[in-house]
Coordinates of C-alpha atoms in Angstrom, one line a residue:
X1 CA 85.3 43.3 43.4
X2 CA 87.6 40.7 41.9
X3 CA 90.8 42.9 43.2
X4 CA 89.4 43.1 46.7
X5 CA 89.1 39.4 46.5
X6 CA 92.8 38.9 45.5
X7 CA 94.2 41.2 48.6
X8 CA 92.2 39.2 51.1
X9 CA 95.4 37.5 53.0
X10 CA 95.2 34.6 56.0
X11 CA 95.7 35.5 59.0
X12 CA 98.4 34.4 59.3
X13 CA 100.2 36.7 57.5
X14 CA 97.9 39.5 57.5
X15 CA 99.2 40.6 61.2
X16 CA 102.5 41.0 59.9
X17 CA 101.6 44.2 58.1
X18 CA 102.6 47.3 59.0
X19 CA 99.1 49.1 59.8
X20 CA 98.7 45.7 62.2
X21 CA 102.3 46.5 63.9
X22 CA 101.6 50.1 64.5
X23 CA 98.1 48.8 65.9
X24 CA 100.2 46.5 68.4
X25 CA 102.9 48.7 69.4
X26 CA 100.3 51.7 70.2
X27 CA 97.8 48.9 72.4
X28 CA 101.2 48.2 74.5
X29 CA 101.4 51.9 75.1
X30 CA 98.3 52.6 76.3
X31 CA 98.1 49.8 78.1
X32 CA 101.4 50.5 80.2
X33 CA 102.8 47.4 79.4
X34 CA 105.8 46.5 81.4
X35 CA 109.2 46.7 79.4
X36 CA 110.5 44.2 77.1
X37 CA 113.0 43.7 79.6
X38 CA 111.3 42.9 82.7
X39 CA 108.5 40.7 80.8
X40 CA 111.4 38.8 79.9
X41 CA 113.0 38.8 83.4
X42 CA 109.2 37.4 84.8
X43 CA 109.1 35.3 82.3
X44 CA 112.0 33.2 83.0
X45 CA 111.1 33.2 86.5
X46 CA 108.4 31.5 86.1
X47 CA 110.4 28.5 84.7
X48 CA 112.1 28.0 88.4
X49 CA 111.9 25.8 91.2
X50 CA 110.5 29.0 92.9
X51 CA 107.8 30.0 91.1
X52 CA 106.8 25.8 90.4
X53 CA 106.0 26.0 94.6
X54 CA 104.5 29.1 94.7
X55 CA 102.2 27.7 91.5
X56 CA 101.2 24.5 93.0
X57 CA 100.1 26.2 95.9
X58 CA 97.6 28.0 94.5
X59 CA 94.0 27.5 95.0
X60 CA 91.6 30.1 93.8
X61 CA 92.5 30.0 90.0
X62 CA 92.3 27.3 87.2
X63 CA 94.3 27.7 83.9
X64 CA 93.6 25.8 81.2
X65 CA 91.9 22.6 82.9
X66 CA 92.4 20.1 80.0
X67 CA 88.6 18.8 80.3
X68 CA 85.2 20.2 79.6
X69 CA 81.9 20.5 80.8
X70 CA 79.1 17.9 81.4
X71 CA 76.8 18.8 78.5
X72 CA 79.5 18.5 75.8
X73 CA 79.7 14.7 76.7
X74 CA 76.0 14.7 77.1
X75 CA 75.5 15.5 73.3
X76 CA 78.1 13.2 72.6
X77 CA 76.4 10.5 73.7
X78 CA 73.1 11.2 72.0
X79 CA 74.4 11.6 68.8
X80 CA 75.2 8.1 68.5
X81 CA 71.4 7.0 68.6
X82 CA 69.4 6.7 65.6
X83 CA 67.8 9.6 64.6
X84 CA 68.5 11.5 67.7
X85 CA 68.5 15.3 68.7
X86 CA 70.1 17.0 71.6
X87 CA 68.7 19.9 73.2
X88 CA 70.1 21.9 75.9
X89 CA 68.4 23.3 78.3
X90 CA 70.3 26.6 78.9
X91 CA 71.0 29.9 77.0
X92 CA 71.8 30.2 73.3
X93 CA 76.0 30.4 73.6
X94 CA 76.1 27.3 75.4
X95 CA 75.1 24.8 72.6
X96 CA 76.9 27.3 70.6
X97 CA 80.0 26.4 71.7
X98 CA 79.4 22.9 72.1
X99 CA 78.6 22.1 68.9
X100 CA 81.8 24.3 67.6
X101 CA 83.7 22.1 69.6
X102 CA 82.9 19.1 67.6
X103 CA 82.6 20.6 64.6
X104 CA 86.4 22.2 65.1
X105 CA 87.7 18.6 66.2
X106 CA 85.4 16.1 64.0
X107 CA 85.4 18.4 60.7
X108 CA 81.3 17.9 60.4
X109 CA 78.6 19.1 61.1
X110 CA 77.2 18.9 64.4
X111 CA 73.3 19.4 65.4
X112 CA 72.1 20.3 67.8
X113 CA 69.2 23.2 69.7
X114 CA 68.4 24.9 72.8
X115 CA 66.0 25.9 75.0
X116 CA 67.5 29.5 74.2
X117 CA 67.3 31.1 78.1
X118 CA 67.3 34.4 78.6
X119 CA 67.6 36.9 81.9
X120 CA 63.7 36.5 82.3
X121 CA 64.1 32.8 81.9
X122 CA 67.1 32.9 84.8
X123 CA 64.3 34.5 87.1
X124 CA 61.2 32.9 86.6
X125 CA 62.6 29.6 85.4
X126 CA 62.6 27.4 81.9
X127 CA 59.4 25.5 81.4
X128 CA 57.8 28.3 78.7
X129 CA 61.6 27.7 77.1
X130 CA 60.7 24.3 77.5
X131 CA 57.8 23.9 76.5
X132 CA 58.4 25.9 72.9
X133 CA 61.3 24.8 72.3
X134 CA 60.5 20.4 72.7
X135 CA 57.3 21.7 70.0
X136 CA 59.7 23.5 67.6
X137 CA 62.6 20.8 67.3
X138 CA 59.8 18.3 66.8
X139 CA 58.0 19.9 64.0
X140 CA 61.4 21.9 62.8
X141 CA 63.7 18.7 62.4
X142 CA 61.3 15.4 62.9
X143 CA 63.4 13.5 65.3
X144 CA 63.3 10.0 66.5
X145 CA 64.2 10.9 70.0
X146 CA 65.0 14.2 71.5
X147 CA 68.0 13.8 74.5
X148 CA 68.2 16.8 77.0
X149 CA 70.5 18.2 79.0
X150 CA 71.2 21.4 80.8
X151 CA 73.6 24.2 81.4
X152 CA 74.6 26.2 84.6
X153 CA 72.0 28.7 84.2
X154 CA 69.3 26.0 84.4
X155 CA 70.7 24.4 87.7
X156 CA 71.8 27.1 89.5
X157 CA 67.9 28.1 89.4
X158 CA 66.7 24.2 90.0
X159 CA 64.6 23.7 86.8
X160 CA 63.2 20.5 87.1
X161 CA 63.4 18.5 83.9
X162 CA 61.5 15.6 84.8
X163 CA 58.2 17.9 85.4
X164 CA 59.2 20.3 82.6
X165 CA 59.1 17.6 79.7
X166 CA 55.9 16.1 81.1
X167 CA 53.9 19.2 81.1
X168 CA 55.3 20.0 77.2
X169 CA 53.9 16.2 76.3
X170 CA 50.7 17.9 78.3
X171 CA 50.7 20.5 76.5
X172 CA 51.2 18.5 73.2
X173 CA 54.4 19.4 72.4
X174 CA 55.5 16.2 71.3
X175 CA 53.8 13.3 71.4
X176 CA 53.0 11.5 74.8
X177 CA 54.6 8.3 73.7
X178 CA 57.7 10.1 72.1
X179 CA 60.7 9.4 73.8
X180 CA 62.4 12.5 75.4
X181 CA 65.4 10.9 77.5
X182 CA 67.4 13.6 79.8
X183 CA 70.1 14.2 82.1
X184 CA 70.6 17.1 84.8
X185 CA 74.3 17.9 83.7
X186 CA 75.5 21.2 85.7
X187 CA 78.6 22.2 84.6
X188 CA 79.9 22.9 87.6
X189 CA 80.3 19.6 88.9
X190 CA 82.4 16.6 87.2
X191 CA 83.3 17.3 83.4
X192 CA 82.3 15.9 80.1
X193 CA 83.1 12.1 80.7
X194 CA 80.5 12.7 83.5
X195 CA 77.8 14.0 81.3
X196 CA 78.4 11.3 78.7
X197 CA 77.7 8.8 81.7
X198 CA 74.8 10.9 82.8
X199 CA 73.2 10.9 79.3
X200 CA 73.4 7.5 78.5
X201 CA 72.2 6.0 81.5
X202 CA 69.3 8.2 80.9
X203 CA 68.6 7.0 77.2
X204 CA 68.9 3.3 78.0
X205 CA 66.5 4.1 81.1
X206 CA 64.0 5.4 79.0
X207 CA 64.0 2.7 75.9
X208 CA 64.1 -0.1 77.5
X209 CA 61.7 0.7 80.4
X210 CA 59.0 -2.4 80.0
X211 CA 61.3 -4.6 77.4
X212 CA 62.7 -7.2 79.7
X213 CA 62.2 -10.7 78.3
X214 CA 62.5 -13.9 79.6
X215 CA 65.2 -14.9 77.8
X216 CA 68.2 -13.1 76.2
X217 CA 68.4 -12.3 72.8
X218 CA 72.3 -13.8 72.9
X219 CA 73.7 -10.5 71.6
X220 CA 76.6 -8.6 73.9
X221 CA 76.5 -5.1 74.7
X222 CA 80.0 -2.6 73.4
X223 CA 79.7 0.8 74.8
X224 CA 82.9 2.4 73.1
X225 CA 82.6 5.5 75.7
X226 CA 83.7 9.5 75.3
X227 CA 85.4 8.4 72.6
X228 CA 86.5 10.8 69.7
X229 CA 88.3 8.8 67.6
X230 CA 86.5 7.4 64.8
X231 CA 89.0 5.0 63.7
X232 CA 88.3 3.2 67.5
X233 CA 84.7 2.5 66.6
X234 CA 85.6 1.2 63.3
X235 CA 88.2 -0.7 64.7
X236 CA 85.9 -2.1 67.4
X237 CA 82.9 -3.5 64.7
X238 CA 86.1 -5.2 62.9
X239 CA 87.3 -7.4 66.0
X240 CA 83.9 -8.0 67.4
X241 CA 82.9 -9.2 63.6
X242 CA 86.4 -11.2 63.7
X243 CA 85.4 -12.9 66.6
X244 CA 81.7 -13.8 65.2
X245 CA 80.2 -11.8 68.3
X246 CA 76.3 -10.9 68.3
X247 CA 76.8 -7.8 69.7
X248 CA 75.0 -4.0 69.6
X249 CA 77.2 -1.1 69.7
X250 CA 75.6 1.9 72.3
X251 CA 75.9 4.9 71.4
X252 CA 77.0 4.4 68.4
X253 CA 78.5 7.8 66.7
X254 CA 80.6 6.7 63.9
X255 CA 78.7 7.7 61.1
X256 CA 77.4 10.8 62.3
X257 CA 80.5 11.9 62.7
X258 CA 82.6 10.7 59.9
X259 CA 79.8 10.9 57.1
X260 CA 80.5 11.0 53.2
X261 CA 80.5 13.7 51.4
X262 CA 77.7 12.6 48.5
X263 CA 76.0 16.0 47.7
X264 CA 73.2 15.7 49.8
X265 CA 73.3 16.7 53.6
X266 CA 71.5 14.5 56.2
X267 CA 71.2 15.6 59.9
X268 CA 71.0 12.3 61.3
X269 CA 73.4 9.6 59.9
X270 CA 73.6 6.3 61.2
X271 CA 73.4 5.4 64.6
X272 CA 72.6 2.7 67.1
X273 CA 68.8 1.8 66.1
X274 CA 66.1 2.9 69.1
X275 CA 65.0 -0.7 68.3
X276 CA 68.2 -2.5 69.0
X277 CA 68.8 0.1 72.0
X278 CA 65.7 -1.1 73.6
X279 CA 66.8 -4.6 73.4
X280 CA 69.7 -4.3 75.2
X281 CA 68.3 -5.1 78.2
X282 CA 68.0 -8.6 77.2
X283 CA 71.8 -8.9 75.9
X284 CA 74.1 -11.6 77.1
X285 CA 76.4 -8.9 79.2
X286 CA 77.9 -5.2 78.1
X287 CA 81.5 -4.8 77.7
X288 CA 82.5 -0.9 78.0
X289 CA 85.7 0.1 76.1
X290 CA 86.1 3.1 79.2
X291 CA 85.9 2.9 82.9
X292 CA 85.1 6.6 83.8
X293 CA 82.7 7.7 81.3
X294 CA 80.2 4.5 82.5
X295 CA 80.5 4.3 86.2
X296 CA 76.4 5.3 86.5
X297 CA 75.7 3.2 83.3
X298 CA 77.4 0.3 84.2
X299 CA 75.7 0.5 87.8
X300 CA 72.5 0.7 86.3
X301 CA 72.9 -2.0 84.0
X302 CA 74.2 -4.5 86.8
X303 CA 71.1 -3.4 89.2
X304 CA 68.2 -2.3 86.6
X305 CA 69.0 -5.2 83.9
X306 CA 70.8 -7.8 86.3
X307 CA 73.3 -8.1 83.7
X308 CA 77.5 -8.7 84.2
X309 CA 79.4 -6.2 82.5
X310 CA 83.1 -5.6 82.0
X311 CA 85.6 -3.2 81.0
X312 CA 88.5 -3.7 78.5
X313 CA 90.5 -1.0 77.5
X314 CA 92.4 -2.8 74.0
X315 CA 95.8 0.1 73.5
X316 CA 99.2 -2.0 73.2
X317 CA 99.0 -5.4 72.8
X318 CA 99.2 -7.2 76.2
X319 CA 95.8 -5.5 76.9
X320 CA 94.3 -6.1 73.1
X321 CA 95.3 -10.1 74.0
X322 CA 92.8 -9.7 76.8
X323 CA 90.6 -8.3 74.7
X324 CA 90.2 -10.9 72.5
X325 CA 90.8 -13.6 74.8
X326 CA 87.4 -12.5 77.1
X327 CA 85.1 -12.2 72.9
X328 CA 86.9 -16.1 73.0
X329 CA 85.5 -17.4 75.7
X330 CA 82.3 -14.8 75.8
X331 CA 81.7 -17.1 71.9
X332 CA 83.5 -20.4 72.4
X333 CA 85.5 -19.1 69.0
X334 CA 89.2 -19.2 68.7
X335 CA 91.3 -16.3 67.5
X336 CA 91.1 -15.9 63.9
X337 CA 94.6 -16.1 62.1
X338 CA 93.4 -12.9 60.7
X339 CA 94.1 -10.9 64.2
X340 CA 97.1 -12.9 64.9
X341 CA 98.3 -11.7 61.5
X342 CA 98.0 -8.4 62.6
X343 CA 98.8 -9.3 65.8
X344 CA 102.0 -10.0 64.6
X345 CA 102.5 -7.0 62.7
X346 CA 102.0 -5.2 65.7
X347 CA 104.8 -6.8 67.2
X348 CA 106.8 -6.4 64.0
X349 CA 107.0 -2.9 63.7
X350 CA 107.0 -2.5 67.6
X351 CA 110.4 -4.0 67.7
X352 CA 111.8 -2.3 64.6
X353 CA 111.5 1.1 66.8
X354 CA 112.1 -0.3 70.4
X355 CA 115.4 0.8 70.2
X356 CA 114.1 4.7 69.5
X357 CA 111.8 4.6 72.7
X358 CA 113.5 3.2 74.8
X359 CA 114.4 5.0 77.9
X360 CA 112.8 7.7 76.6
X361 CA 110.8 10.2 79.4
X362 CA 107.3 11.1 78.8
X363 CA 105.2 13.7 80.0
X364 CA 101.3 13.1 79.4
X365 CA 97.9 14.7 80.3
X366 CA 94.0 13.9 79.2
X367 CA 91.1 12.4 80.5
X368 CA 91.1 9.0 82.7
X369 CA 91.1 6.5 80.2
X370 CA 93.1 7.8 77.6
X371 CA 95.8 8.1 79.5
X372 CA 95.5 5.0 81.2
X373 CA 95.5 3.6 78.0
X374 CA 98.3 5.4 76.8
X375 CA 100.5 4.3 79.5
X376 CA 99.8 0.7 78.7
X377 CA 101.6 1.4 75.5
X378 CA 104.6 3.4 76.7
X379 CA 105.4 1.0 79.5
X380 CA 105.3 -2.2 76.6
X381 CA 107.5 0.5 74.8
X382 CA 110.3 0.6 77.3
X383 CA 109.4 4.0 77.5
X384 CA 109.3 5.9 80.9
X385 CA 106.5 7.8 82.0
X386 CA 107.8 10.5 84.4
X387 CA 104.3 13.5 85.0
X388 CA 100.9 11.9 84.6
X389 CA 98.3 14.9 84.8
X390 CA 94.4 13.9 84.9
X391 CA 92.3 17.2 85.7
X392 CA 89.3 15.1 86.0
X393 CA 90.8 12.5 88.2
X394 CA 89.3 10.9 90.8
X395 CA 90.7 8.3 93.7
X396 CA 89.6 5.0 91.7
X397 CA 91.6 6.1 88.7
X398 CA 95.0 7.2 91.1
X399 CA 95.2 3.8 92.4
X400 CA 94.2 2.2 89.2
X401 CA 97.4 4.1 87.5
X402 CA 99.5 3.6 90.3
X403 CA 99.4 -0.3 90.3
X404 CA 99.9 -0.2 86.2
X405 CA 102.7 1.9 87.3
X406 CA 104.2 0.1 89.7
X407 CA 103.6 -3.7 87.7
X408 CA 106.6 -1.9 84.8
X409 CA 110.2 -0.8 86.5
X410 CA 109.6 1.7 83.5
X411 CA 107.0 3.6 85.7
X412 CA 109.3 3.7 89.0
X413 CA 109.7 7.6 87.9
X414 CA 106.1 8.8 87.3
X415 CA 103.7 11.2 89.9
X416 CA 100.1 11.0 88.9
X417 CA 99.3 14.5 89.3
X418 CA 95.2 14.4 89.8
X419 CA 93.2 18.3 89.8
X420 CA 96.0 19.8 87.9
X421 CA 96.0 22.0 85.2
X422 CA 98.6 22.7 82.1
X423 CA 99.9 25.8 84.1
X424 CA 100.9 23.0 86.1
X425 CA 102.3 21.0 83.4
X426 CA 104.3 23.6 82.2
X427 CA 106.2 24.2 85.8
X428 CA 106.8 20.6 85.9
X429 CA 108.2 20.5 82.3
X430 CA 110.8 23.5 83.0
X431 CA 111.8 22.4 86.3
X432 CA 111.9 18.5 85.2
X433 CA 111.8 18.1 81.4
X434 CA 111.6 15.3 79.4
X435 CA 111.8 14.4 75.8
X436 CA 108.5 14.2 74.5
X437 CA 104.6 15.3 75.7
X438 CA 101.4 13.8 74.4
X439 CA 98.4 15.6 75.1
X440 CA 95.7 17.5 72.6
X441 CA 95.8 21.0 71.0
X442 CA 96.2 22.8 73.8
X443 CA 99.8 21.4 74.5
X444 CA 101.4 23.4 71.6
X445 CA 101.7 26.5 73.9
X446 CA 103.6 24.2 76.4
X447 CA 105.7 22.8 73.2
X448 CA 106.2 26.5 72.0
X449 CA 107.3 27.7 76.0
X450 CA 109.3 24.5 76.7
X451 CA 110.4 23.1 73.4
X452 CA 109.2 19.8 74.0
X453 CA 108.0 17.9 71.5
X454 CA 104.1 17.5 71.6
X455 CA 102.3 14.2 70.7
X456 CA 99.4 15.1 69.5
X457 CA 96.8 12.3 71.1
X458 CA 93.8 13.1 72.9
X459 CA 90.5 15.6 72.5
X460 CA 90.8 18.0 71.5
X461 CA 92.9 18.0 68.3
X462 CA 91.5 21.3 66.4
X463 CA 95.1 21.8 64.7
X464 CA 95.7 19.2 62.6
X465 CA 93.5 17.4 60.3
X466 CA 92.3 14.0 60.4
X467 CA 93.9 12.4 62.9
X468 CA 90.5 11.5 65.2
X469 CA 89.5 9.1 61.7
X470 CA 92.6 7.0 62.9
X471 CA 92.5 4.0 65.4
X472 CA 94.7 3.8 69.0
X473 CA 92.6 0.5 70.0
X474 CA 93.6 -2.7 69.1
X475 CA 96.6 -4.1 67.0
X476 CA 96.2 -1.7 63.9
X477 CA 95.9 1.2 67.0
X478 CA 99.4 0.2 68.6
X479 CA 101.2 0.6 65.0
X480 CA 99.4 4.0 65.1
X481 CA 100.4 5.1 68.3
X482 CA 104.1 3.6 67.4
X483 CA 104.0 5.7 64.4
X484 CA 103.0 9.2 65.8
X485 CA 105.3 8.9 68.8
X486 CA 108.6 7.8 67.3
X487 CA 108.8 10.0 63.8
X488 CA 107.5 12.8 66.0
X489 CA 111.5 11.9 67.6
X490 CA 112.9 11.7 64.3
X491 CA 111.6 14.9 63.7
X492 CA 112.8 16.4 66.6
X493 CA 116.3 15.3 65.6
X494 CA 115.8 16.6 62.4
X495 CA 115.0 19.7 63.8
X496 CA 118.1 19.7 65.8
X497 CA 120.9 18.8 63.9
X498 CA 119.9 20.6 60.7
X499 CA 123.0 23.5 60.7
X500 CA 125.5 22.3 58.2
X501 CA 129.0 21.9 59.2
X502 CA 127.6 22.4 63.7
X503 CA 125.2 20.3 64.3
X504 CA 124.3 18.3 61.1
X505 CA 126.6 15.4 62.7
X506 CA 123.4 12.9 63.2
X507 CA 121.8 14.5 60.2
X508 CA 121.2 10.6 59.4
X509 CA 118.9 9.6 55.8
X510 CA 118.2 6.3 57.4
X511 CA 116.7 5.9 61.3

């Protein structure tokens, strides 16, 4: 046994091997793969001018969209309430994938059930799904609140979730006065910033239904968004606590997913308090950290809770100033010298590796507000944004990056490039490179086509460890961002002046 276990190799080396080569060169022929020749001849016309029309043009085909589907926001959002469980209504596979997703990009665990739909289920509808599965995630994992969404298979056929939970609280599933929150999230329409909307605006509907008060309870509001990087939320608690604000963090997924490892495992870790949720109907005002992924909530909040709320999105430090300046006058509280300290470190190291960015052209995809956010910092950089791409765009969020774009002479070069995919991307990057890409995981095939360098910022990151536990928010968040982008150049000219005696010219010790 012991010498079976020392031949067991990675994969990555383990497809090297002969027996694998053979097993390759044989699927080719049988196939009737096209020569080596003419994939190679199709291959670099694809990189053209040519092909770039003919790709844009097309209509009937998505490749690689760079977003995901409503209920993987959903669950998101749920997560980051005390004690909470997400169930999907839909077939096993879906919350299957789902919670790989997270697991893959977070490096925890993720919970989470289903209603487990099957063909019979497609045809005669969910509620027996239902109706079992509310009663066995109750009694199985003793929640404090059960959040559902759905999947295609239950929208396409019009399950009704309002009337499905009430008859399993009929049919004492869970308890009458449990609270079972949900959200219709079809896949097919929006993405996952829209199911994180859809979710919360449905958890916050169902806690604080009957908890308005007179008075407020002088707290503000922080809804940090889709946001998947744990070092944002931390970063948020430290400059609200700088700035002595009373405030409640929604959704609040920190913990759950960044927990310690002490030796004993605990499905639900941390999270906003169903309590403190409930009272957020009598805050001050809520301040959202992301525009797209709060549309509905924010709506509801100003209508439902007759409450002002306001976005700041805190990358770079113009916006950061702004920030802080609103938490000033929100508290009457000056600045503490603590955040100018940083502040000024910030600045510091910004100008240390101006020189390296500037002028530099950019290339950058993900979802709304990440980008948008990541443009703030490039345009402080000097640096000059040239393809935009937001799959899950949408006309408020064109103009809104037009106007940034157009208030910088470094964004007189960039197209925002809204419904596009990273085929896309990669036509734009042959026919009009540029010297560096940010976007997540999925950018390394464009990096390994076009030899650009990729940046890795965004969600998904599932190939590199622990860079969702950093910050991008805030003054700690620009040195961050400064530090990814600029040694990932130095690298890069590393990489291409590394042959002794050719190229090793500007093979420089100190940059």
């Amino acid at each position: 046994m012991s010498q079976n276990i020392d031949k067991i190799q990675d994969h990555v080396e383990l497809f090297h091997q002969p027996e694998y080569q053979e097993l390759f060169e044989n699927k080719k022929a049988n196939e009737g793969m096209a020569s080596p020749e003419e994939v190679a001849k199709v291959a670099e016309w694809t990189k053209s001018w040519d092909y770039r029309e003919k790709n844009f043009a097309r209509e009937a085909l998505t490749i690689n969209p760079a977003k995901a589907c409503q209920p993987l926001g959903a669950i998101l959002a749920a997560v980051g309430f005390e004690g909470t469980l997400p169930f999907v209504h839909g077939s096993q596979g879906c919350v299957a994938y789902f919670r790989t997703h997270f697991t893959r990009h977070f490096k925890e665990p993720f919970s989470g059930v289903s209603s487990s739909m099957t063909e019979d289920a497609a045809v005669f509808g969910g509620l027996k799904n239902m109706i079992e599965g509310l009663q066995n995630a109750y009694s199985l994992y003793q929640p404090k609140m059960i959040a559902v969404c759905t999947t295609c298979m239950a929208e396409v056929i019009g399950d009704d979730l309002g009337s499905f939970i009430g008859a399993a609280k009929n049919d004492g599933s869970v308890p009458q006065d449990f609270p079972v929150p949900f959200a219709h999230t079809p896949s097919f329409v929006g993405s996952h910033i829209t199911g994180y909307d859809n979710m919360l605006k449905a958890v916050l509907s169902n806690l604080t239904e009957g908890k308005k008060k007179e008075t407020t309870n002088g707290k503000v509001n922080f809804v940090p968004g889709f946001e998947t990087y744990i070092g944002n939320l931390r970063e948020l608690k430290h400059l609200v606590a700088a700035m002595g604000v009373n405030s409640t963090i929604l959704a609040d997924n920190e913990l759950y997913l960044d927990s310690p490892n002490d030796g004993e495992f605990k499905m639900y870790q941390g999270g906003t308090t169903l309590e403190d949720a409930a009272d957020a109907i009598n805050a001050e005002q809520t301040i959202t950290l992301q525009t797209y992924p709060t549309v509905k909530t924010r709506e509801y909040i100003e209508k439902q809770w007759g409450q002002k709320t306001a976005t700041y999105r805190p990358w770079g430090i113009k916006a950061t100033d702004e920030f802080l300046t609103a938490l000033s006058e929100i508290t009457g509280n000056p600045v503490p010298a603590e955040l100018e300290l940083e502040r000024g470190r910030a600045v510091d190291a910004m100008t240390d590796s101006h020189a390296w960015l500037h002028g530099k052209t950019a290339a950058i995809y993900g979802d709304p507000d990440l980008v948008m956010g990541m443009l703030q910092f490039m345009l402080e950089m000097g640096v000059e944004p040239v393809h935009v791409l937001v799959n899950n765009s949408n006309p408020e969020f064109e103009e809104e990056a037009k106007a940034l774009l157009a208030s910088s002479p470094y964004g007189a070069k960039a197209t925002i490039w809204g419904g596009k995919d990273l085929w896309h991307m990669r036509s734009l990057l042959f026919t009009e490179p540029v010297d560096f890409l940010i976007g997540n995981s999925y950018g390394k095939y464009l990096w390994r086509d076009t030899k650009i360098p990729l940046i890795r910022i965004g969600y998904p990151i599932f190939d590199r460890h622990h860079l969702h536990r950093y910050s991008t928010i805030g003054y700690n968040g620009a040195i961050n961002l400064l530090n990814w982008i600029v040694n990932a150049l130095f690298e890069e000219i590393d990489r291409n002046t590394n042959i002794p005696s050719k190229t090793d010219i500007s093979f420089d010790l100190v940059r």
